[in-house]
Amino acid sequence: MRRIETQILNSLIESEKSFWELLDENKFTVKEFVAALNDLFRGGLINAREDKIYLTEKGLRQVNKTHLEFKGKICDKCEGKRIIFNGKFKEIMEDFTRITKNRPLPNANFFQGYMREQDVISRVALMHHYNDLAGKSLILIGDDDLLSVALALTDLPSRIFVLDIDVRLGEHIKGICKEYGLNIEFQQYDVSNPLPKELLSAFDVFSSEPLETLSGLKAFISRGVACLKENGVGYFGLSTAEASHRKWRAVEKMLLQMNCVITDIIRDFSRYRTLYETVNYEMFTKRLSFPVSGNPGIYWYKSSLFRFEVLGEPKPIIKPDKSIAIKYIDRRDDVTNPLLYSKY
Amino acid sequence: MRRIETQILNSLIESEKSFWELLDENKFTVKEFVAALNDLFRGGLINAREDKIYLTEKGLRQVNKTHLEFKGKICDKCEGKRIIFNGKFKEIMEDFTRITKNRPLPNANFFQGYMREQDVISRVALMHHYNDLAGKSLILIGDDDLLSVALALTDLPSRIFVLDIDVRLGEHIKGICKEYGLNIEFQQYDVSNPLPKELLSAFDVFSSEPLETLSGLKAFISRGVACLKENGVGYFGLSTAEASHRKWRAVEKMLLQMNCVITDIIRDFSRYRTLYETVNYEMFTKRLSFPVSGNPGIYWYKSSLFRFEVLGEPKPIIKPDKSIAIKYIDRRDDVTNPLLYSKY
């Protein structure tokens, strides 16, 4: 039996679970998860009733109960993030939540969606722990999480520069800056275009949540690296929901090629909603062989946090003065993009 | 100012600290740390008195106090390991501590030293969390941590096989197995030699704390990968104390070349003593420009945990039937090996 199927069965020995609870525990792509569930259902190992998935008699015979006595759980204090924050960060968390309440709603054309407020602040706290904040110049490529606002509220960085394709975001950030006296520079920019020359080798730290097609990852990370000074530092998120291990490996290869060393991979650091007023990233449930009811509010979509450092000179694999064509949908890995279902 | 020096100064604004407390916070190699401290001391930015290092007036002028109000701290519940353990794991922790009390003392010729008992059990709990334990066959290359005993106590793996150069360890493990009715296979083996044929592609999971010279890392990890079946999984530790970022990058390159994807890098997962009855890994204090008193019992030597998965067929970079010459000391990165000081 494959790892993914074993994981599902092992989880179901503990107790029956809803589809969303199982999805929340899943460590593989949603596409692989849906396929595995359908296989287990068709094979008669699992069944579904009243919103719960459970092991059948046949399923029960496949699994070994001994491992139930052992509980190795992700830390409930830091949620497996390694970092916790206190003091002024708590205040900033409150301010950030209040200030960003009226953020622009996600646009599916840009595959937008924003992480929880506490995940943004945890990321800022981690940056601070690594001395990547105080007195540093930061560039963000894409910022629908509004990380720039949280950074500006600390007043620690020397400069915060946001590049985003979405003009609405620039307007919104400008409004926040005016209202709260913050200092954030914004420039509308599509990563497929050449990088504005004045941004080259100009920043200490880069941060992003890239589009997860291979061309998207290549463009976002390569542009980010090109913006870094010697020995600069980068942070970016990569999901397991949309990015297969094959793609993770390609990203890691890219980073090493660009003269970087990966210093941290913190799994499932950030969580995202998948249902917004404007966008629904849960249409893939149509592909299940059994009925599933709506998500009761589980943040199953997670992104792992990569941190890297450049060793000496950054070497972006896409030359900063070159364009690159970007695909918005990866039909091989992804089943969550609503545009995949626009014909239905 | 370089990152390492900024880190030291930033830490000292909070309060004066002992050399050992500062070393415990250090994120670079011990060699870089010692050089940075000497530079700061000679530059008149820090000074030392009665076991404490503190900022001078000149040092105080160099740093920015604002960042003090922000506390991003490593989680105190899981110590930044992400994983916590309960239930049966607690019992195993007690049994493990009791059973391993009379372990063989470290031998500096093999650069031995063992991690804390809780770090071993956390590692086992993480493996369990990833479904890498129940019903799996495990191979350990090097086992002075006696991880094999902790694994055997869970009774979850289908097979536990230990390779180690040190015959004393084989005798010791054999004795424990007899006394406590455990099942661990042992074979004496020097990783520089060709891999015994029967171990090739025979295991689900590999674990090791390699020797941290480049040739050592290459040999340990390559042998481990060669022992894995298709889609096998590996866990190994890499320190920041002895391994520079340049070396981290070389290790990451190796893994990708061997057809692996890195799924986790959890910083400072395990802590080690550095003073044993038989070995002293703290002789490098001789290189400091100011006097430092003995370590009061701080476990400053840490190892970060890498987890990887093979994508399909493992491709070890050292062919299993080939020998490789291994260096035991890396004079470029390492200052902790006592053999470096044997001429003094």
PDB file of C-alpha atoms in Angstrom, chain B residues 16-248:
ATOM      1  CA  GLU B  16      25.348  40.836  29.819  1.00  0.00           C
ATOM      2  CA  LYS B  17      25.808  37.128  29.138  1.00  0.00           C
ATOM      3  CA  SER B  18      28.322  34.418  29.828  1.00  0.00           C
ATOM      4  CA  PHE B  19      30.403  33.072  26.959  1.00  0.00           C
ATOM      5  CA  TRP B  20      28.397  29.838  27.135  1.00  0.00           C
ATOM      6  CA  GLU B  21      25.016  31.588  26.988  1.00  0.00           C
ATOM      7  CA  LEU B  22      26.161  33.525  23.916  1.00  0.00           C
ATOM      8  CA  LEU B  23      27.517  30.364  22.320  1.00  0.00           C
ATOM      9  CA  ASP B  24      24.171  28.679  22.959  1.00  0.00           C
ATOM     10  CA  GLU B  25      22.434  31.405  20.908  1.00  0.00           C
ATOM     11  CA  ASN B  26      24.999  31.339  18.109  1.00  0.00           C
ATOM     12  CA  LYS B  27      23.717  30.346  14.661  1.00  0.00           C
ATOM     13  CA  PHE B  28      27.113  30.105  12.940  1.00  0.00           C
ATOM     14  CA  THR B  29      30.087  27.776  13.292  1.00  0.00           C
ATOM     15  CA  VAL B  30      32.021  27.853  16.560  1.00  0.00           C
ATOM     16  CA  LYS B  31      35.045  28.907  14.545  1.00  0.00           C
ATOM     17  CA  GLU B  32      33.207  31.954  13.154  1.00  0.00           C
ATOM     18  CA  PHE B  33      31.813  32.695  16.608  1.00  0.00           C
ATOM     19  CA  VAL B  34      35.210  32.680  18.288  1.00  0.00           C
ATOM     20  CA  ALA B  35      36.669  34.884  15.543  1.00  0.00           C
ATOM     21  CA  ALA B  36      33.745  37.336  15.788  1.00  0.00           C
ATOM     22  CA  LEU B  37      34.038  37.585  19.580  1.00  0.00           C
ATOM     23  CA  ASN B  38      37.792  38.189  19.319  1.00  0.00           C
ATOM     24  CA  ASP B  39      37.187  40.897  16.694  1.00  0.00           C
ATOM     25  CA  LEU B  40      34.546  42.611  18.837  1.00  0.00           C
ATOM     26  CA  PHE B  41      36.844  42.412  21.857  1.00  0.00           C
ATOM     27  CA  ARG B  42      39.861  43.791  20.000  1.00  0.00           C
ATOM     28  CA  GLY B  43      37.671  46.510  18.456  1.00  0.00           C
ATOM     29  CA  GLY B  44      36.640  47.576  21.960  1.00  0.00           C
ATOM     30  CA  LEU B  45      32.916  46.859  21.433  1.00  0.00           C
ATOM     31  CA  ILE B  46      32.680  44.166  24.101  1.00  0.00           C
ATOM     32  CA  ASN B  47      34.546  43.391  27.271  1.00  0.00           C
ATOM     33  CA  ALA B  48      34.570  40.582  29.826  1.00  0.00           C
ATOM     34  CA  ARG B  49      34.468  40.510  33.624  1.00  0.00           C
ATOM     35  CA  GLU B  50      33.669  37.792  36.128  1.00  0.00           C
ATOM     36  CA  ASP B  51      32.428  35.292  33.582  1.00  0.00           C
ATOM     37  CA  LYS B  52      30.178  37.813  31.826  1.00  0.00           C
ATOM     38  CA  ILE B  53      30.599  39.466  28.459  1.00  0.00           C
ATOM     39  CA  TYR B  54      29.081  42.917  28.162  1.00  0.00           C
ATOM     40  CA  LEU B  55      28.824  45.851  25.732  1.00  0.00           C
ATOM     41  CA  THR B  56      31.260  48.717  26.182  1.00  0.00           C
ATOM     42  CA  GLU B  57      30.188  52.343  25.673  1.00  0.00           C
ATOM     43  CA  LYS B  58      31.490  52.069  22.129  1.00  0.00           C
ATOM     44  CA  GLY B  59      29.538  48.853  21.626  1.00  0.00           C
ATOM     45  CA  LEU B  60      26.350  50.406  22.988  1.00  0.00           C
ATOM     46  CA  ARG B  61      26.597  53.195  20.414  1.00  0.00           C
ATOM     47  CA  GLN B  62      26.710  50.584  17.634  1.00  0.00           C
ATOM     48  CA  VAL B  63      23.358  48.993  18.401  1.00  0.00           C
ATOM     49  CA  ASN B  64      19.762  49.935  18.027  1.00  0.00           C
ATOM     50  CA  LYS B  65      17.687  49.389  21.146  1.00  0.00           C
ATOM     51  CA  THR B  66      14.288  49.508  19.491  1.00  0.00           C
ATOM     52  CA  HIS B  67      14.296  45.832  18.557  1.00  0.00           C
ATOM     53  CA  LEU B  68      14.355  44.889  22.233  1.00  0.00           C
ATOM     54  CA  GLU B  69      10.639  45.482  22.628  1.00  0.00           C
ATOM     55  CA  PHE B  70       9.911  42.664  20.204  1.00  0.00           C
ATOM     56  CA  LYS B  71      10.270  39.107  21.379  1.00  0.00           C
ATOM     57  CA  GLY B  72      10.127  36.353  18.814  1.00  0.00           C
ATOM     58  CA  LYS B  73      11.224  33.372  20.850  1.00  0.00           C
ATOM     59  CA  ILE B  74      11.672  29.706  20.064  1.00  0.00           C
ATOM     60  CA  CYS B  75       8.714  27.784  21.503  1.00  0.00           C
ATOM     61  CA  ASP B  76       9.434  26.658  25.060  1.00  0.00           C
ATOM     62  CA  LYS B  77       6.989  23.755  24.945  1.00  0.00           C
ATOM     63  CA  CYS B  78       8.542  21.843  22.018  1.00  0.00           C
ATOM     64  CA  GLU B  79      11.902  23.686  22.113  1.00  0.00           C
ATOM     65  CA  GLY B  80      11.413  24.457  18.439  1.00  0.00           C
ATOM     66  CA  LYS B  81      11.219  20.771  17.531  1.00  0.00           C
ATOM     67  CA  ARG B  82       7.607  21.070  16.247  1.00  0.00           C
ATOM     68  CA  ILE B  83       6.765  17.712  17.820  1.00  0.00           C
ATOM     69  CA  ILE B  84       5.701  16.805  21.355  1.00  0.00           C
ATOM     70  CA  PHE B  85       5.130  13.350  22.745  1.00  0.00           C
ATOM     71  CA  ASN B  86       2.775  11.831  25.263  1.00  0.00           C
ATOM     72  CA  GLY B  87       1.230   8.535  26.272  1.00  0.00           C
ATOM     73  CA  LYS B  88       3.434   5.541  25.701  1.00  0.00           C
ATOM     74  CA  PHE B  89       6.309   7.699  24.504  1.00  0.00           C
ATOM     75  CA  LYS B  90       6.642   9.098  28.042  1.00  0.00           C
ATOM     76  CA  GLU B  91       7.082   5.580  29.406  1.00  0.00           C
ATOM     77  CA  ILE B  92       9.618   4.793  26.716  1.00  0.00           C
ATOM     78  CA  MET B  93      11.531   7.930  27.616  1.00  0.00           C
ATOM     79  CA  GLU B  94      11.860   6.665  31.182  1.00  0.00           C
ATOM     80  CA  ASP B  95      12.795   3.150  30.138  1.00  0.00           C
ATOM     81  CA  PHE B  96      15.280   4.459  27.599  1.00  0.00           C
ATOM     82  CA  THR B  97      16.982   6.734  30.125  1.00  0.00           C
ATOM     83  CA  ARG B  98      17.289   3.907  32.631  1.00  0.00           C
ATOM     84  CA  ILE B  99      18.457   1.283  30.144  1.00  0.00           C
ATOM     85  CA  THR B 100      21.103   3.473  28.518  1.00  0.00           C
ATOM     86  CA  LYS B 101      22.623   4.705  31.765  1.00  0.00           C
ATOM     87  CA  ASN B 102      25.692   2.515  31.412  1.00  0.00           C
ATOM     88  CA  ARG B 103      26.354   3.259  27.743  1.00  0.00           C
ATOM     89  CA  PRO B 104      29.957   3.145  26.480  1.00  0.00           C
ATOM     90  CA  LEU B 105      31.716   6.491  26.967  1.00  0.00           C
ATOM     91  CA  PRO B 106      32.440   8.518  23.823  1.00  0.00           C
ATOM     92  CA  ASN B 107      35.641   7.860  21.923  1.00  0.00           C
ATOM     93  CA  ALA B 108      37.231  10.976  20.389  1.00  0.00           C
ATOM     94  CA  ASN B 109      38.827   8.879  17.629  1.00  0.00           C
ATOM     95  CA  PHE B 110      35.319   8.265  16.247  1.00  0.00           C
ATOM     96  CA  PHE B 111      34.271  11.842  17.178  1.00  0.00           C
ATOM     97  CA  GLN B 112      31.511  10.322  19.325  1.00  0.00           C
ATOM     98  CA  GLY B 113      29.095  12.077  21.665  1.00  0.00           C
ATOM     99  CA  TYR B 114      25.450  11.398  22.277  1.00  0.00           C
ATOM    100  CA  MET B 115      22.340  13.575  22.216  1.00  0.00           C
ATOM    101  CA  ARG B 116      19.988  13.986  25.182  1.00  0.00           C
ATOM    102  CA  GLU B 117      17.463  11.233  25.823  1.00  0.00           C
ATOM    103  CA  GLN B 118      14.479  13.522  25.134  1.00  0.00           C
ATOM    104  CA  ASP B 119      15.947  14.390  21.742  1.00  0.00           C
ATOM    105  CA  VAL B 120      16.105  10.718  20.802  1.00  0.00           C
ATOM    106  CA  ILE B 121      12.476  10.182  21.820  1.00  0.00           C
ATOM    107  CA  SER B 122      11.379  13.362  19.992  1.00  0.00           C
ATOM    108  CA  ARG B 123      13.039  12.022  16.879  1.00  0.00           C
ATOM    109  CA  VAL B 124      11.175   8.730  17.248  1.00  0.00           C
ATOM    110  CA  ALA B 125       7.911  10.647  17.800  1.00  0.00           C
ATOM    111  CA  LEU B 126       8.528  12.703  14.647  1.00  0.00           C
ATOM    112  CA  MET B 127       9.156   9.514  12.678  1.00  0.00           C
ATOM    113  CA  HIS B 128       5.877   8.161  14.011  1.00  0.00           C
ATOM    114  CA  HIS B 129       4.068  11.364  13.054  1.00  0.00           C
ATOM    115  CA  TYR B 130       5.286  10.878   9.491  1.00  0.00           C
ATOM    116  CA  ASN B 131       4.279   7.196   9.446  1.00  0.00           C
ATOM    117  CA  ASP B 132       7.917   6.150   9.167  1.00  0.00           C
ATOM    118  CA  LEU B 133       7.861   3.745  12.104  1.00  0.00           C
ATOM    119  CA  ALA B 134       5.002   1.221  12.314  1.00  0.00           C
ATOM    120  CA  GLY B 135       5.761  -1.812  10.187  1.00  0.00           C
ATOM    121  CA  LYS B 136       8.854  -0.177   8.673  1.00  0.00           C
ATOM    122  CA  SER B 137      12.372  -1.580   8.372  1.00  0.00           C
ATOM    123  CA  LEU B 138      14.994   0.844   9.659  1.00  0.00           C
ATOM    124  CA  ILE B 139      18.740   1.060   9.172  1.00  0.00           C
ATOM    125  CA  LEU B 140      20.963   3.232  11.373  1.00  0.00           C
ATOM    126  CA  ILE B 141      24.467   4.141  10.283  1.00  0.00           C
ATOM    127  CA  GLY B 142      26.343   4.987  13.448  1.00  0.00           C
ATOM    128  CA  ASP B 143      24.426   4.639  16.700  1.00  0.00           C
ATOM    129  CA  ASP B 144      26.242   6.084  19.688  1.00  0.00           C
ATOM    130  CA  ASP B 145      22.943   7.830  20.460  1.00  0.00           C
ATOM    131  CA  LEU B 146      21.422   4.349  20.944  1.00  0.00           C
ATOM    132  CA  LEU B 147      18.413   5.395  18.878  1.00  0.00           C
ATOM    133  CA  SER B 148      18.056   1.707  18.000  1.00  0.00           C
ATOM    134  CA  VAL B 149      17.156   0.928  21.616  1.00  0.00           C
ATOM    135  CA  ALA B 150      14.441   3.614  21.707  1.00  0.00           C
ATOM    136  CA  LEU B 151      13.044   2.326  18.405  1.00  0.00           C
ATOM    137  CA  ALA B 152      13.051  -1.266  19.652  1.00  0.00           C
ATOM    138  CA  LEU B 153      11.244  -0.274  22.859  1.00  0.00           C
ATOM    139  CA  THR B 154       8.266   0.965  20.803  1.00  0.00           C
ATOM    140  CA  ASP B 155       8.000  -2.449  19.165  1.00  0.00           C
ATOM    141  CA  LEU B 156       6.635  -0.661  16.077  1.00  0.00           C
ATOM    142  CA  PRO B 157       9.332  -1.211  13.395  1.00  0.00           C
ATOM    143  CA  SER B 158       9.441  -4.538  11.570  1.00  0.00           C
ATOM    144  CA  ARG B 159      13.251  -4.542  11.580  1.00  0.00           C
ATOM    145  CA  ILE B 160      16.073  -2.506  13.145  1.00  0.00           C
ATOM    146  CA  PHE B 161      19.578  -2.851  11.765  1.00  0.00           C
ATOM    147  CA  VAL B 162      22.595  -0.989  13.163  1.00  0.00           C
ATOM    148  CA  LEU B 163      25.905  -0.419  11.390  1.00  0.00           C
ATOM    149  CA  ASP B 164      28.680   1.087  13.492  1.00  0.00           C
ATOM    150  CA  ILE B 165      32.464   1.153  13.342  1.00  0.00           C
ATOM    151  CA  ASP B 166      32.709   0.699  17.102  1.00  0.00           C
ATOM    152  CA  VAL B 167      32.601  -2.957  18.216  1.00  0.00           C
ATOM    153  CA  ARG B 168      32.017  -1.857  21.829  1.00  0.00           C
ATOM    154  CA  LEU B 169      28.643  -0.534  20.720  1.00  0.00           C
ATOM    155  CA  GLY B 170      27.669  -3.862  19.162  1.00  0.00           C
ATOM    156  CA  GLU B 171      28.513  -5.669  22.389  1.00  0.00           C
ATOM    157  CA  HIS B 172      26.581  -3.112  24.407  1.00  0.00           C
ATOM    158  CA  ILE B 173      23.467  -3.303  22.213  1.00  0.00           C
ATOM    159  CA  LYS B 174      23.659  -7.094  22.243  1.00  0.00           C
ATOM    160  CA  GLY B 175      23.705  -7.011  26.059  1.00  0.00           C
ATOM    161  CA  ILE B 176      20.670  -4.695  26.208  1.00  0.00           C
ATOM    162  CA  CYS B 177      18.741  -6.862  23.746  1.00  0.00           C
ATOM    163  CA  LYS B 178      19.410  -9.945  25.840  1.00  0.00           C
ATOM    164  CA  GLU B 179      18.453  -8.285  29.106  1.00  0.00           C
ATOM    165  CA  TYR B 180      15.274  -6.615  27.843  1.00  0.00           C
ATOM    166  CA  GLY B 181      14.171  -9.035  25.137  1.00  0.00           C
ATOM    167  CA  LEU B 182      14.641  -6.578  22.274  1.00  0.00           C
ATOM    168  CA  ASN B 183      15.450  -7.351  18.678  1.00  0.00           C
ATOM    169  CA  ILE B 184      18.229  -5.284  17.071  1.00  0.00           C
ATOM    170  CA  GLU B 185      20.630  -6.560  14.422  1.00  0.00           C
ATOM    171  CA  PHE B 186      24.196  -5.235  14.562  1.00  0.00           C
ATOM    172  CA  GLN B 187      27.081  -5.368  12.129  1.00  0.00           C
ATOM    173  CA  GLN B 188      30.452  -3.715  12.544  1.00  0.00           C
ATOM    174  CA  TYR B 189      31.057  -1.518   9.525  1.00  0.00           C
ATOM    175  CA  ASP B 190      33.293   1.359   8.472  1.00  0.00           C
ATOM    176  CA  VAL B 191      31.426   3.623   5.995  1.00  0.00           C
ATOM    177  CA  SER B 192      34.604   4.018   3.957  1.00  0.00           C
ATOM    178  CA  ASN B 193      34.264   0.360   2.930  1.00  0.00           C
ATOM    179  CA  PRO B 194      31.905  -1.029   0.268  1.00  0.00           C
ATOM    180  CA  LEU B 195      28.393  -1.630   1.535  1.00  0.00           C
ATOM    181  CA  PRO B 196      27.515  -5.270   2.406  1.00  0.00           C
ATOM    182  CA  LYS B 197      25.433  -6.476  -0.581  1.00  0.00           C
ATOM    183  CA  GLU B 198      22.536  -7.823   1.457  1.00  0.00           C
ATOM    184  CA  LEU B 199      21.791  -4.325   2.809  1.00  0.00           C
ATOM    185  CA  LEU B 200      21.343  -2.745  -0.633  1.00  0.00           C
ATOM    186  CA  SER B 201      17.793  -1.440  -1.307  1.00  0.00           C
ATOM    187  CA  ALA B 202      16.565  -3.380   1.714  1.00  0.00           C
ATOM    188  CA  PHE B 203      15.110  -0.736   4.076  1.00  0.00           C
ATOM    189  CA  ASP B 204      12.216   1.720   4.306  1.00  0.00           C
ATOM    190  CA  VAL B 205      13.899   4.275   6.538  1.00  0.00           C
ATOM    191  CA  PHE B 206      17.470   5.393   7.196  1.00  0.00           C
ATOM    192  CA  SER B 207      18.730   7.445  10.143  1.00  0.00           C
ATOM    193  CA  SER B 208      22.138   8.799  11.062  1.00  0.00           C
ATOM    194  CA  GLU B 209      24.165  11.532  12.745  1.00  0.00           C
ATOM    195  CA  PRO B 210      27.033  11.680  10.260  1.00  0.00           C
ATOM    196  CA  LEU B 211      30.622  12.691  10.787  1.00  0.00           C
ATOM    197  CA  GLU B 212      30.641  16.304   9.584  1.00  0.00           C
ATOM    198  CA  THR B 213      33.611  16.394   7.268  1.00  0.00           C
ATOM    199  CA  LEU B 214      32.524  16.625   3.642  1.00  0.00           C
ATOM    200  CA  SER B 215      33.839  13.131   2.888  1.00  0.00           C
ATOM    201  CA  GLY B 216      32.127  11.854   6.050  1.00  0.00           C
ATOM    202  CA  LEU B 217      28.775  13.374   5.124  1.00  0.00           C
ATOM    203  CA  LYS B 218      29.106  12.032   1.602  1.00  0.00           C
ATOM    204  CA  ALA B 219      29.851   8.528   2.849  1.00  0.00           C
ATOM    205  CA  PHE B 220      27.203   8.322   5.604  1.00  0.00           C
ATOM    206  CA  ILE B 221      24.378   9.777   3.530  1.00  0.00           C
ATOM    207  CA  SER B 222      25.317   7.939   0.365  1.00  0.00           C
ATOM    208  CA  ARG B 223      25.479   4.593   2.199  1.00  0.00           C
ATOM    209  CA  GLY B 224      22.162   5.380   3.845  1.00  0.00           C
ATOM    210  CA  VAL B 225      20.491   6.198   0.542  1.00  0.00           C
ATOM    211  CA  ALA B 226      21.935   3.020  -0.996  1.00  0.00           C
ATOM    212  CA  CYS B 227      20.241   0.972   1.749  1.00  0.00           C
ATOM    213  CA  LEU B 228      16.807   2.444   0.917  1.00  0.00           C
ATOM    214  CA  LYS B 229      14.079   0.883  -1.180  1.00  0.00           C
ATOM    215  CA  GLU B 230      12.243   2.955  -3.802  1.00  0.00           C
ATOM    216  CA  ASN B 231      10.565   5.995  -2.190  1.00  0.00           C
ATOM    217  CA  GLY B 232      12.459   5.389   1.057  1.00  0.00           C
ATOM    218  CA  VAL B 233      12.858   8.046   3.720  1.00  0.00           C
ATOM    219  CA  GLY B 234      15.902   9.431   5.531  1.00  0.00           C
ATOM    220  CA  TYR B 235      16.598  11.369   8.717  1.00  0.00           C
ATOM    221  CA  PHE B 236      19.956  12.844   9.636  1.00  0.00           C
ATOM    222  CA  GLY B 237      21.431  15.580  11.763  1.00  0.00           C
ATOM    223  CA  LEU B 238      23.694  18.397  10.680  1.00  0.00           C
ATOM    224  CA  SER B 239      25.140  20.917  13.101  1.00  0.00           C
ATOM    225  CA  THR B 240      25.738  24.598  12.652  1.00  0.00           C
ATOM    226  CA  ALA B 241      28.602  24.396  15.172  1.00  0.00           C
ATOM    227  CA  GLU B 242      30.914  22.465  12.876  1.00  0.00           C
ATOM    228  CA  ALA B 243      29.252  22.737   9.480  1.00  0.00           C
ATOM    229  CA  SER B 244      29.376  26.059   7.630  1.00  0.00           C
ATOM    230  CA  HIS B 245      26.633  27.191   5.270  1.00  0.00           C
ATOM    231  CA  ARG B 246      28.954  26.257   2.430  1.00  0.00           C
ATOM    232  CA  LYS B 247      28.876  22.689   3.738  1.00  0.00           C
ATOM    233  CA  TRP B 248      25.103  22.730   4.287  1.00  0.00           C
TER     234      TRP B 248
END
